mmCIF file of C-alpha atoms in Angstrom:
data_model
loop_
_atom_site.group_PDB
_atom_site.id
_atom_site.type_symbol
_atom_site.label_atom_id
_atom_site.label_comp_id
_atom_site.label_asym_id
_atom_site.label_seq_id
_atom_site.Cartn_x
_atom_site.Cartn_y
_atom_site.Cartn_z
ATOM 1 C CA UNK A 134 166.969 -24.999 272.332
ATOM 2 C CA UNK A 135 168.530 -28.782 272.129
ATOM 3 C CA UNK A 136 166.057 -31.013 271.161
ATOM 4 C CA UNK A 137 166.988 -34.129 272.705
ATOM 5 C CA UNK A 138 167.244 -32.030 276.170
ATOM 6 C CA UNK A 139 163.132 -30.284 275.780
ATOM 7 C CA UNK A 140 162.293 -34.424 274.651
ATOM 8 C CA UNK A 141 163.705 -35.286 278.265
ATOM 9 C CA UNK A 142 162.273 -33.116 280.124
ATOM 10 C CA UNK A 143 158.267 -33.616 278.134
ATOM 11 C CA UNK A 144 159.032 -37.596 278.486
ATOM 12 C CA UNK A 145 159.635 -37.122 282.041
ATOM 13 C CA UNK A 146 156.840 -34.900 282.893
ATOM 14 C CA UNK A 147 154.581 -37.295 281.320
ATOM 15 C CA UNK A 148 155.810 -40.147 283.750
ATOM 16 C CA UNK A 149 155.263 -37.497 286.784
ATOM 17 C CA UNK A 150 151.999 -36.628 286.394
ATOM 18 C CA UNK A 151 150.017 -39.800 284.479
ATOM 19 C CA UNK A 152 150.646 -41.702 287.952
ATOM 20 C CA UNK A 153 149.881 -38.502 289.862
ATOM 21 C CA UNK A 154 145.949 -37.463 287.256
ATOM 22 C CA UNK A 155 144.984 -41.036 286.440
ATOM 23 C CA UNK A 156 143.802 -42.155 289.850
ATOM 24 C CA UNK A 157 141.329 -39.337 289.940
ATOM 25 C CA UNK A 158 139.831 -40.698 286.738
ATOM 26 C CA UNK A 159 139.600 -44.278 288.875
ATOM 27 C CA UNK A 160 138.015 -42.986 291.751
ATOM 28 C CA UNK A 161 134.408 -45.356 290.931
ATOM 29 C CA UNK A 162 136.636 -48.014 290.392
ATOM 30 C CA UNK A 163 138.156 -47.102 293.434
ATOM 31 C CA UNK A 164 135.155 -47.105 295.918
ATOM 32 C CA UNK A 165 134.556 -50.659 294.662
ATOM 33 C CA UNK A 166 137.732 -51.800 295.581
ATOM 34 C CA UNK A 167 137.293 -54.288 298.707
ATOM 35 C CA UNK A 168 137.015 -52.896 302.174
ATOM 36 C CA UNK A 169 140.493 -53.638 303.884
ATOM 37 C CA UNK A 170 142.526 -51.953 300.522
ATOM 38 C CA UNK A 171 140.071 -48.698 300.699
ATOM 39 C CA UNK A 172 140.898 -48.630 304.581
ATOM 40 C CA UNK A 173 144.615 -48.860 303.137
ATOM 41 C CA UNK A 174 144.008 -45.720 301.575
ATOM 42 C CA UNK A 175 142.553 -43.683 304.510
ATOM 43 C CA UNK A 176 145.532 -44.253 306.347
ATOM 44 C CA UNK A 177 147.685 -43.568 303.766
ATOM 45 C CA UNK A 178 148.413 -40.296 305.086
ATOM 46 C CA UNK A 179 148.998 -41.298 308.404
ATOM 47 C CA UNK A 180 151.990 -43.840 307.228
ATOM 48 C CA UNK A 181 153.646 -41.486 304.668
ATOM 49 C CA UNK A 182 153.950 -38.429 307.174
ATOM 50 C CA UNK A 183 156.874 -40.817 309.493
ATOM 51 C CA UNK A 184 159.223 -41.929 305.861
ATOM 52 C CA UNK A 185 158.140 -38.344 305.031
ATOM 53 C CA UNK A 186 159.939 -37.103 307.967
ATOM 54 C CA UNK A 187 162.927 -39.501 308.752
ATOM 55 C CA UNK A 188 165.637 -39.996 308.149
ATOM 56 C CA UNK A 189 165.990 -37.297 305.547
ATOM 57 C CA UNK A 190 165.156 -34.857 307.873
ATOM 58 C CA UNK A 191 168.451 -35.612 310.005
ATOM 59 C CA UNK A 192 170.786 -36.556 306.745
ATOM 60 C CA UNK A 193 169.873 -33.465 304.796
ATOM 61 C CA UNK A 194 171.759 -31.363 307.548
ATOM 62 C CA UNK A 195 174.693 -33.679 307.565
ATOM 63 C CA UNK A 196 177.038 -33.275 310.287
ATOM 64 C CA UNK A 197 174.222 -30.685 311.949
ATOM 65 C CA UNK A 198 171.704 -33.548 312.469
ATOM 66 C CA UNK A 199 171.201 -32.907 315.670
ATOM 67 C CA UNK A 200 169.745 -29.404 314.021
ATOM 68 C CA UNK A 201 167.051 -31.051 312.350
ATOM 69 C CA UNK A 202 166.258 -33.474 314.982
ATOM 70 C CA UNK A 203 165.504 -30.492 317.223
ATOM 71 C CA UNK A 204 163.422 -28.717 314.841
ATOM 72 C CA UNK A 205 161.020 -31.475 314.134
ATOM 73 C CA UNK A 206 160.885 -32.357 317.705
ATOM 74 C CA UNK A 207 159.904 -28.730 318.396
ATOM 75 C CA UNK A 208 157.182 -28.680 315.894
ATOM 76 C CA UNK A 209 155.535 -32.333 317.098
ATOM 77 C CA UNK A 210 155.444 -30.591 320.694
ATOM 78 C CA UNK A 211 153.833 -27.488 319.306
ATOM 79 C CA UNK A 212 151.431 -29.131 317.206
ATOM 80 C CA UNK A 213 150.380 -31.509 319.778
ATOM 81 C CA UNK A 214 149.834 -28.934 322.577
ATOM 82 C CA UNK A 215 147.593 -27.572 319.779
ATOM 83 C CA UNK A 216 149.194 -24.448 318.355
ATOM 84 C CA UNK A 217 148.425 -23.353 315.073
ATOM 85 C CA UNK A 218 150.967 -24.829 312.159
ATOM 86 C CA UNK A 219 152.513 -21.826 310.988
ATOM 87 C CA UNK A 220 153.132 -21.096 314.689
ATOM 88 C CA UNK A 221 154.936 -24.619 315.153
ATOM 89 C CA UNK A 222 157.093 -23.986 312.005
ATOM 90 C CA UNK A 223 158.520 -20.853 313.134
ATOM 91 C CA UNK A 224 159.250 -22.558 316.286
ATOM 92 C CA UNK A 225 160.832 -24.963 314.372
ATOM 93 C CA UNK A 226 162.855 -22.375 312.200
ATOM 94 C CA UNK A 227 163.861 -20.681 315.430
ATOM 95 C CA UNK A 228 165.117 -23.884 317.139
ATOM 96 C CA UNK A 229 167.157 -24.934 314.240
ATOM 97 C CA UNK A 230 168.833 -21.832 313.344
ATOM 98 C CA UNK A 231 169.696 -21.535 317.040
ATOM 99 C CA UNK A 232 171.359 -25.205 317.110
ATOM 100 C CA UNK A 233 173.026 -24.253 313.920
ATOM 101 C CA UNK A 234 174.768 -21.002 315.115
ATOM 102 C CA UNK A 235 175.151 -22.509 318.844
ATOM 103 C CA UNK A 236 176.206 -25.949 318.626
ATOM 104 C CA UNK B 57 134.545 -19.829 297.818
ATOM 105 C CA UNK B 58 137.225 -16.988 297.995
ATOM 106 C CA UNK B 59 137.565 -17.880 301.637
ATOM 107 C CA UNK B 60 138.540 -21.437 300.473
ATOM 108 C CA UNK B 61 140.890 -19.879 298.478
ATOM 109 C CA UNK B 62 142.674 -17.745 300.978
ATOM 110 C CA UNK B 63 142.134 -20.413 303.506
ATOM 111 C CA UNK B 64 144.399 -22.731 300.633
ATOM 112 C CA UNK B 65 147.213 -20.001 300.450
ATOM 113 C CA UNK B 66 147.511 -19.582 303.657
ATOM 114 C CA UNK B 67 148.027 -23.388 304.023
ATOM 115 C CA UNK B 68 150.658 -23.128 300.944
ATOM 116 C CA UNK B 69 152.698 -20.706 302.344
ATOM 117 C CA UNK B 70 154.869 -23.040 304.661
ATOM 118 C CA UNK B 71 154.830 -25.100 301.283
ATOM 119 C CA UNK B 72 155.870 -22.256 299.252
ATOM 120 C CA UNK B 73 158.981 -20.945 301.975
ATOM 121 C CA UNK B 74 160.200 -24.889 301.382
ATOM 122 C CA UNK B 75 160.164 -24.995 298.071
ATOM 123 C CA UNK B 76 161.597 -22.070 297.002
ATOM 124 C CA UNK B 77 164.378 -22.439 299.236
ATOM 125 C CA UNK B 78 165.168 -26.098 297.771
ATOM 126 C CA UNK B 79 163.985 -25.064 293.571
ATOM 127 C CA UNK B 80 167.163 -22.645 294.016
ATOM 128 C CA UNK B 81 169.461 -25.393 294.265
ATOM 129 C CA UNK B 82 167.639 -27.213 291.423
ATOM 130 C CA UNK B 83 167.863 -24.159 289.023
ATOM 131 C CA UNK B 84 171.543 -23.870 289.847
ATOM 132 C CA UNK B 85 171.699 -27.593 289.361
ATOM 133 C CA UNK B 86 170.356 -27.342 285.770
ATOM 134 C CA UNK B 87 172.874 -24.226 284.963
ATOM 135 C CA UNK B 88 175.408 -25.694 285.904
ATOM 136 C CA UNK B 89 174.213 -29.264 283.807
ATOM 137 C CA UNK B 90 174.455 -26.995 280.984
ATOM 138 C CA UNK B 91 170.374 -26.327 280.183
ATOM 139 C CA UNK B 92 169.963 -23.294 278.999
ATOM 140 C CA UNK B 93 167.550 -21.075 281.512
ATOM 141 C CA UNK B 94 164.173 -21.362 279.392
ATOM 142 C CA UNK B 95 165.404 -24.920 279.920
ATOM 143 C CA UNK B 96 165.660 -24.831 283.350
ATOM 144 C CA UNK B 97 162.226 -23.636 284.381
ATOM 145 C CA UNK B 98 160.510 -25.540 281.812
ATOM 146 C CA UNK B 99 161.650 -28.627 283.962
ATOM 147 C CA UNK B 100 159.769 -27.445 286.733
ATOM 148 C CA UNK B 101 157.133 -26.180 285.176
ATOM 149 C CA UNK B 102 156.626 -28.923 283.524
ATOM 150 C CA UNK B 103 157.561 -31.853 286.099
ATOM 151 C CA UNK B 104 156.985 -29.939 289.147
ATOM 152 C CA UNK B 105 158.301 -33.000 291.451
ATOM 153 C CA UNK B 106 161.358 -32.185 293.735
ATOM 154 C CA UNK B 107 163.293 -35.858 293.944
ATOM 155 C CA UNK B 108 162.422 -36.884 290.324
ATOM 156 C CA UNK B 109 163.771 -33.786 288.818
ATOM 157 C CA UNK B 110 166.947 -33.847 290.852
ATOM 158 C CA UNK B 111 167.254 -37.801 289.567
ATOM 159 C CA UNK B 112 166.820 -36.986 286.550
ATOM 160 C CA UNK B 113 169.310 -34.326 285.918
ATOM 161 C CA UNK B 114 171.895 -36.240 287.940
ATOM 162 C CA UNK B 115 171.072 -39.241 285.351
ATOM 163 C CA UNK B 116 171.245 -36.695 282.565
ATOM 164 C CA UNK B 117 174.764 -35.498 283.380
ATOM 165 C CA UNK B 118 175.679 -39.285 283.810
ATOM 166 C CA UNK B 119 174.681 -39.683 280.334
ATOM 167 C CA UNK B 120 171.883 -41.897 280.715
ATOM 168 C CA UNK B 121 170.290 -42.973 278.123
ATOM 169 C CA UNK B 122 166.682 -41.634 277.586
ATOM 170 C CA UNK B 123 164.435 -45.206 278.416
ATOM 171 C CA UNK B 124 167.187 -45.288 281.361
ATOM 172 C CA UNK B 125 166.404 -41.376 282.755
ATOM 173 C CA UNK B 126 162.306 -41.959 281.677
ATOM 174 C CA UNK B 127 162.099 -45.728 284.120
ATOM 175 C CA UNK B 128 163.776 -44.292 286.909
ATOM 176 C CA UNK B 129 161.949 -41.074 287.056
ATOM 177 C CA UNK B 130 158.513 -43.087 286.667
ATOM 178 C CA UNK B 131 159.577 -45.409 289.520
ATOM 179 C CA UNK B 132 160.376 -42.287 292.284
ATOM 180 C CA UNK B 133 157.588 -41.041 291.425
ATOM 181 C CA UNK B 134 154.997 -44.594 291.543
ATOM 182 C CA UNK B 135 154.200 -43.556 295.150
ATOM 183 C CA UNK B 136 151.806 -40.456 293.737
ATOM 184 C CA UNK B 137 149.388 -43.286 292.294
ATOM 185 C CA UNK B 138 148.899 -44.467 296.157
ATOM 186 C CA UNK B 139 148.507 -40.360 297.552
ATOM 187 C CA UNK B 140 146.603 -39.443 294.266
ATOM 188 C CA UNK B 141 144.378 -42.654 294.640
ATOM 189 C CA UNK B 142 144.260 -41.760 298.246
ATOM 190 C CA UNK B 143 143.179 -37.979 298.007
ATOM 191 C CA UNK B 144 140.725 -38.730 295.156
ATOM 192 C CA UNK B 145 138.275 -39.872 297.984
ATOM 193 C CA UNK B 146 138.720 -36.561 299.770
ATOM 194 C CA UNK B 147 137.919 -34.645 296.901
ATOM 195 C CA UNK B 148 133.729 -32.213 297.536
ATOM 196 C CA UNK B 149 133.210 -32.917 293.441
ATOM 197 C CA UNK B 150 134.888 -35.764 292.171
ATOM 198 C CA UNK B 151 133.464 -35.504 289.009
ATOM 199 C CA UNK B 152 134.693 -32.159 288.184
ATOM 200 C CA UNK B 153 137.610 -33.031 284.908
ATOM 201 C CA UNK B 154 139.474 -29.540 284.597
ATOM 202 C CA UNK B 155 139.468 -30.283 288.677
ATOM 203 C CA UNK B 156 140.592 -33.467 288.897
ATOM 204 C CA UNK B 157 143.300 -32.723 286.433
ATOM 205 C CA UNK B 158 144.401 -29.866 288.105
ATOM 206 C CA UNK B 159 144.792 -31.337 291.615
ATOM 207 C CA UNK B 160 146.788 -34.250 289.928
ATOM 208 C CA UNK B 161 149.011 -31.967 288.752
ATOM 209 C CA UNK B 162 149.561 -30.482 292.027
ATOM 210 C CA UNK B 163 150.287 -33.882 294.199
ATOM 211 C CA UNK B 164 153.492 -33.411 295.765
ATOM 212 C CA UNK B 165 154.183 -35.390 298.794
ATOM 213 C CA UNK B 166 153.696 -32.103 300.863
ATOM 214 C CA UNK B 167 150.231 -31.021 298.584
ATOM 215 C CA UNK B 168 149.004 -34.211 299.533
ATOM 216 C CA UNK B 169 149.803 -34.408 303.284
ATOM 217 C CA UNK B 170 148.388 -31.040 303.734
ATOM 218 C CA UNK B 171 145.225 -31.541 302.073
ATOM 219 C CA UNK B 172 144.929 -35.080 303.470
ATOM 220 C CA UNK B 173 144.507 -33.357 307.222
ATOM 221 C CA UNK B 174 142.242 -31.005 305.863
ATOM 222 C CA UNK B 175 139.420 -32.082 307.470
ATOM 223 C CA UNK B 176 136.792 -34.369 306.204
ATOM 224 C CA UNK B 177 136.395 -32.908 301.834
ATOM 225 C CA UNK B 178 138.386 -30.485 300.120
ATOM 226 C CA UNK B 179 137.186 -28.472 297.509
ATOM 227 C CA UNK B 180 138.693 -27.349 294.247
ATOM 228 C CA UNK B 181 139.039 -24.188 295.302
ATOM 229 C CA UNK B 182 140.813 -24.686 298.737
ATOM 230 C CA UNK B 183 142.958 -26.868 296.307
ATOM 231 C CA UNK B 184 143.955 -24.399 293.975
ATOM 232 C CA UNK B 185 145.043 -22.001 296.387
ATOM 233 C CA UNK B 186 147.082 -24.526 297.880
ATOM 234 C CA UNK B 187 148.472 -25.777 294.681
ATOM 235 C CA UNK B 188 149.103 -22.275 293.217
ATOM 236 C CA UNK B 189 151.102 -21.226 295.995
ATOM 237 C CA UNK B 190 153.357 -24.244 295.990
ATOM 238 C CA UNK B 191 154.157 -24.178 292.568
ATOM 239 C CA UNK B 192 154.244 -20.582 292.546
ATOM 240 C CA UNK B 193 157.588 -21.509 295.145
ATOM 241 C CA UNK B 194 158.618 -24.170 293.216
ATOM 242 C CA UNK B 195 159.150 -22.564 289.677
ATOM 243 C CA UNK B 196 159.823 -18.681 291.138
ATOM 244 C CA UNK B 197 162.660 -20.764 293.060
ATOM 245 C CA UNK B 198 163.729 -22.341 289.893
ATOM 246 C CA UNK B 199 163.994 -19.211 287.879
ATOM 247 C CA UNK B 200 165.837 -17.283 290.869
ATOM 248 C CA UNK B 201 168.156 -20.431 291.630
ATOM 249 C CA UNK B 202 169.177 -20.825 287.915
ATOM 250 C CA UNK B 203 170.133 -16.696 287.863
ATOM 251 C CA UNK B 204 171.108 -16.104 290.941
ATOM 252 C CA UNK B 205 172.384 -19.443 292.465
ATOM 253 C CA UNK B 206 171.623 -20.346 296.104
ATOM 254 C CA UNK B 207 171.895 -16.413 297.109
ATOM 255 C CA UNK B 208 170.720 -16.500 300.549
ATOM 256 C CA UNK B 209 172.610 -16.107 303.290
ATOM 257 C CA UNK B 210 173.763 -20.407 304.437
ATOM 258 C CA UNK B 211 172.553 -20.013 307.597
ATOM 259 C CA UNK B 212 168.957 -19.584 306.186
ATOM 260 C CA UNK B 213 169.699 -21.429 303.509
ATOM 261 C CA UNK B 214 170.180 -24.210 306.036
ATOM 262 C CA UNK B 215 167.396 -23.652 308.234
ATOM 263 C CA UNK B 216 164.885 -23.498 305.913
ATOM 264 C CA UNK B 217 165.606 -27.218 305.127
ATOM 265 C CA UNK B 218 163.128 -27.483 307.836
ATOM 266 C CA UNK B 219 160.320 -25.677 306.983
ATOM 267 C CA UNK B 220 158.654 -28.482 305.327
ATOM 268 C CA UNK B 221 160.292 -31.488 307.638
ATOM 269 C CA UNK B 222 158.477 -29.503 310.516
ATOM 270 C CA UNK B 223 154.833 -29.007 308.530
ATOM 271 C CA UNK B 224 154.725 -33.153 308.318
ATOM 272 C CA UNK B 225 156.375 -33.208 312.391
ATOM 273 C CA UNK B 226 153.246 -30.528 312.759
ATOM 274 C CA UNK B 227 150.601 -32.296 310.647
ATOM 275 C CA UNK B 228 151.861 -35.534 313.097
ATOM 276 C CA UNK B 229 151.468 -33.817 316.341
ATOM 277 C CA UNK B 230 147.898 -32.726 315.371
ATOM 278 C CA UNK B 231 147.283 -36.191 314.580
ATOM 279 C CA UNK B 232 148.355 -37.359 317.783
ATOM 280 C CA UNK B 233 147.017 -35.675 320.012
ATOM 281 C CA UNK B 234 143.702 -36.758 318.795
ATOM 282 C CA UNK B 235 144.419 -40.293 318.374
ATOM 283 C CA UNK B 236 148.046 -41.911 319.922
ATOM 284 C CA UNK B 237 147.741 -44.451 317.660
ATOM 285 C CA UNK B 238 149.120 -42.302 314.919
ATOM 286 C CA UNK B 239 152.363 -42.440 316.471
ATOM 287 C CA UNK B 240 153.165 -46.562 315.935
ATOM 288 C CA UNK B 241 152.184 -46.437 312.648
ATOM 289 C CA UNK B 242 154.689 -43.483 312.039
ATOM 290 C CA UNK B 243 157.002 -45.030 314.253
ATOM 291 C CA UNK B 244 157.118 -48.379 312.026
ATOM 292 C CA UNK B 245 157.788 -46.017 308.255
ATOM 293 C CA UNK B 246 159.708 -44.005 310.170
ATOM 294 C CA UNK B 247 162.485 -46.765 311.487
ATOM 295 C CA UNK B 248 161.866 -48.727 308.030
ATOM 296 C CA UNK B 249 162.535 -45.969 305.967
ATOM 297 C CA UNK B 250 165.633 -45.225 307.977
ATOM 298 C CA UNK B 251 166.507 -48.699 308.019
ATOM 299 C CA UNK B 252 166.605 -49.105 304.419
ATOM 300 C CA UNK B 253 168.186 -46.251 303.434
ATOM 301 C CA UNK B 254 171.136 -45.794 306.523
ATOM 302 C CA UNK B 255 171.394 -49.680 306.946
ATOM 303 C CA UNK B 256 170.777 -51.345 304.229
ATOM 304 C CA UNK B 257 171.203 -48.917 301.270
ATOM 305 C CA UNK B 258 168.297 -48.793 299.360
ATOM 306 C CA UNK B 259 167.776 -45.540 297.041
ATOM 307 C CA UNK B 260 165.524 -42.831 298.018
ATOM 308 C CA UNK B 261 162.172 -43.818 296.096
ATOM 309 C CA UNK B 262 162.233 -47.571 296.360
ATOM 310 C CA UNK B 263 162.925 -47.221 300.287
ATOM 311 C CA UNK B 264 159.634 -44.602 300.567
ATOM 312 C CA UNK B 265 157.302 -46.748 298.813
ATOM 313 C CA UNK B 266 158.060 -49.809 300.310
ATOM 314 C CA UNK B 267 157.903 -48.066 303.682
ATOM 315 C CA UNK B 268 154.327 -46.498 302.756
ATOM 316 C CA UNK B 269 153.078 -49.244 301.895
ATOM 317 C CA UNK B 270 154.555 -51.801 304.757
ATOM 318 C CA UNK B 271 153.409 -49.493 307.648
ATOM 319 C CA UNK B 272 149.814 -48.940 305.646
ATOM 320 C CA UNK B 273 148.980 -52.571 305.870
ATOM 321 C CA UNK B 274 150.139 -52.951 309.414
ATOM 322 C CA UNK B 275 148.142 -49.394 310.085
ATOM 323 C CA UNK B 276 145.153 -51.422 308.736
ATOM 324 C CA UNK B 277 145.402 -53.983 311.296
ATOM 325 C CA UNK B 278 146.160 -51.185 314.677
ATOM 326 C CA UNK B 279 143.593 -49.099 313.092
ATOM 327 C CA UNK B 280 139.772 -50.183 313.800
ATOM 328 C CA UNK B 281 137.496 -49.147 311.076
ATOM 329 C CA UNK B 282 135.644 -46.798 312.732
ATOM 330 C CA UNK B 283 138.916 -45.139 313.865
ATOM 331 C CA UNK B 284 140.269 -45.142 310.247
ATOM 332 C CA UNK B 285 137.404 -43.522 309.208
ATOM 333 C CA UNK B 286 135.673 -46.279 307.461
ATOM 334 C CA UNK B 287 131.808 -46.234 308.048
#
């Protein structure tokens, strides 16, 4: 065991999950906080889900973009039409692999 | 409350196929960086975050100093006070402590956009399913990635890449097709995000947060209140 390595890794695990626990521990503050930031926060989730998905879903397949362009596209159609999410993601898996093998 | 449970890893499981697939990278990653494999894991169990562990070991084998490695890691991951904030008011008993603490532990970008959609509270034990299952993925991938390297075949390797890209496209769909409106505010993180990062060069973790946050206020203006769920 190298000490200096083990004091990285607690040091950083401290700054991952302090920012991640505290807000629970604010959540009275939180519901006193004025009405346009708390509407902020319901949408929150809406907002994240589009940086969530580009462009790091194209540049992590490099020169295959196209691959994951396909697959997400596949699963937004699925989804929409209203099929369940583990069917839209094996849609998605299909559709990829196929544009990786194919293309 | 078992049927929460089950109901949470069955929800996990797209999570878990994701993160194993990408934790097998990371424990080659900290082989190869020279941690020994008790090492390794202990990163992700301890951390459990995907982009701040990678940043930190690619800071680590750049020699960063320790305040260096600690500020960056801490600024990737300053998004999590938004989603945590954000979930908190989701949360059946938020007065619960061993609860709250354990679904702040579990807040990953993909914990949180799961359980965000999951309909109008969430209980602790939906969350621990969900949470279990993940990291369960995350560290199992870790230990097998460190041993074994990235041992699956590359085509699969490759397409499961997607797996968790296509849970948010899925979450979005759902979203959509109840209200359209989804779709601009997506649209405007979306291009920003890709904007910063492909145009104008911003890192990873700065890009996201700004882009969260720009598209949240201008959500806040599309959105009515009744429509964001505001009484």
């Amino acid at each position: 065991m190298n000490n200096s390595v083990i004091t990285m890794i607690l040091v950083c695990s401290a700054v991952t999950l302090l920012p991640r626990i505290l807000p629970y521990f604010a959540s009275s503050y939180l519901s006193r906080l004025p009405k346009f930031i708390r509407k902020c926060m319901m949408l929150l989730p809406v907002s994240a889900l589009g940086a969530l998905i580009f462009p790091l879903a194209l540049t992590d397949f490099g020169s295959e973009w196209y691959a994951g362009l396909l697959g997400v596209a596949s699963a937004f159609i699925a989804s929409y039409f209203k099929l369940p999410m583990i069917v839209s993601i094996l849609i998605a898996l299909a559709v990829t692999s196929c544009a990786i093998i194919f293309i | 409350m078992v049927n929460d449970i089950k109901t949470g890893i069955k929800d996990g499981l797209p999570i878990f196929l994701g993160y194993f697939t990408t934790a097998l990278a990371f424990g080659l990653l900290t082989r190869t960086s020279g941690l020994t494999f008790v090492e390794g894991v202990l990163v992700s169990i301890t951390n459990y975050a995907g982009s701040g562990q990678f940043l930190m070991m690619n800071l680590y084998n750049a020699g960063t100093f320790l305040l260096g490695i600690a500020l960056s890691v801490f600024f990737i991951n300053s998004r999590y006070i938004f989603m945590a904030a954000s979930l908190a008011t989701k949360l059946e008993n938020p007065r619960s402590i061993p609860g709250r603490i354990m679904v702040g532990f579990g807040t990953t970008d993909e914990v949180f956009a799961v359980a965000s959609f999951k309909g109008e509270k969430v209980s602790y034990a939906y969350m621990a399913g969900l949470i279990f299952t993940s990291y369960a993925g995350w560290v199992g991938g870790t230990a097998c990635g460190y041993i074994a390297g990235s041992f699956l075949p590359d085509v699969i390797q490759k397409s499961a890449v997607i797996t968790i890209y296509a849970m948010f496209a899925s979450l979005l769909g759902g979203e959509a097709s109840k209200l359209a409106k989804v779709l601009l505010i997506a649209l405007i993180s979306a291009v920003m995000n890709s904007f910063l990062i492909l145009t104008a060069g911003v890192a990873t973790g700065e890009s996201f947060l700004i882009s969260l946050l720009v598209s949240t206020v201008a959500g806040a203006f599309i959105y009515t209140d009744k429509e964001a769920g505001l009484e």
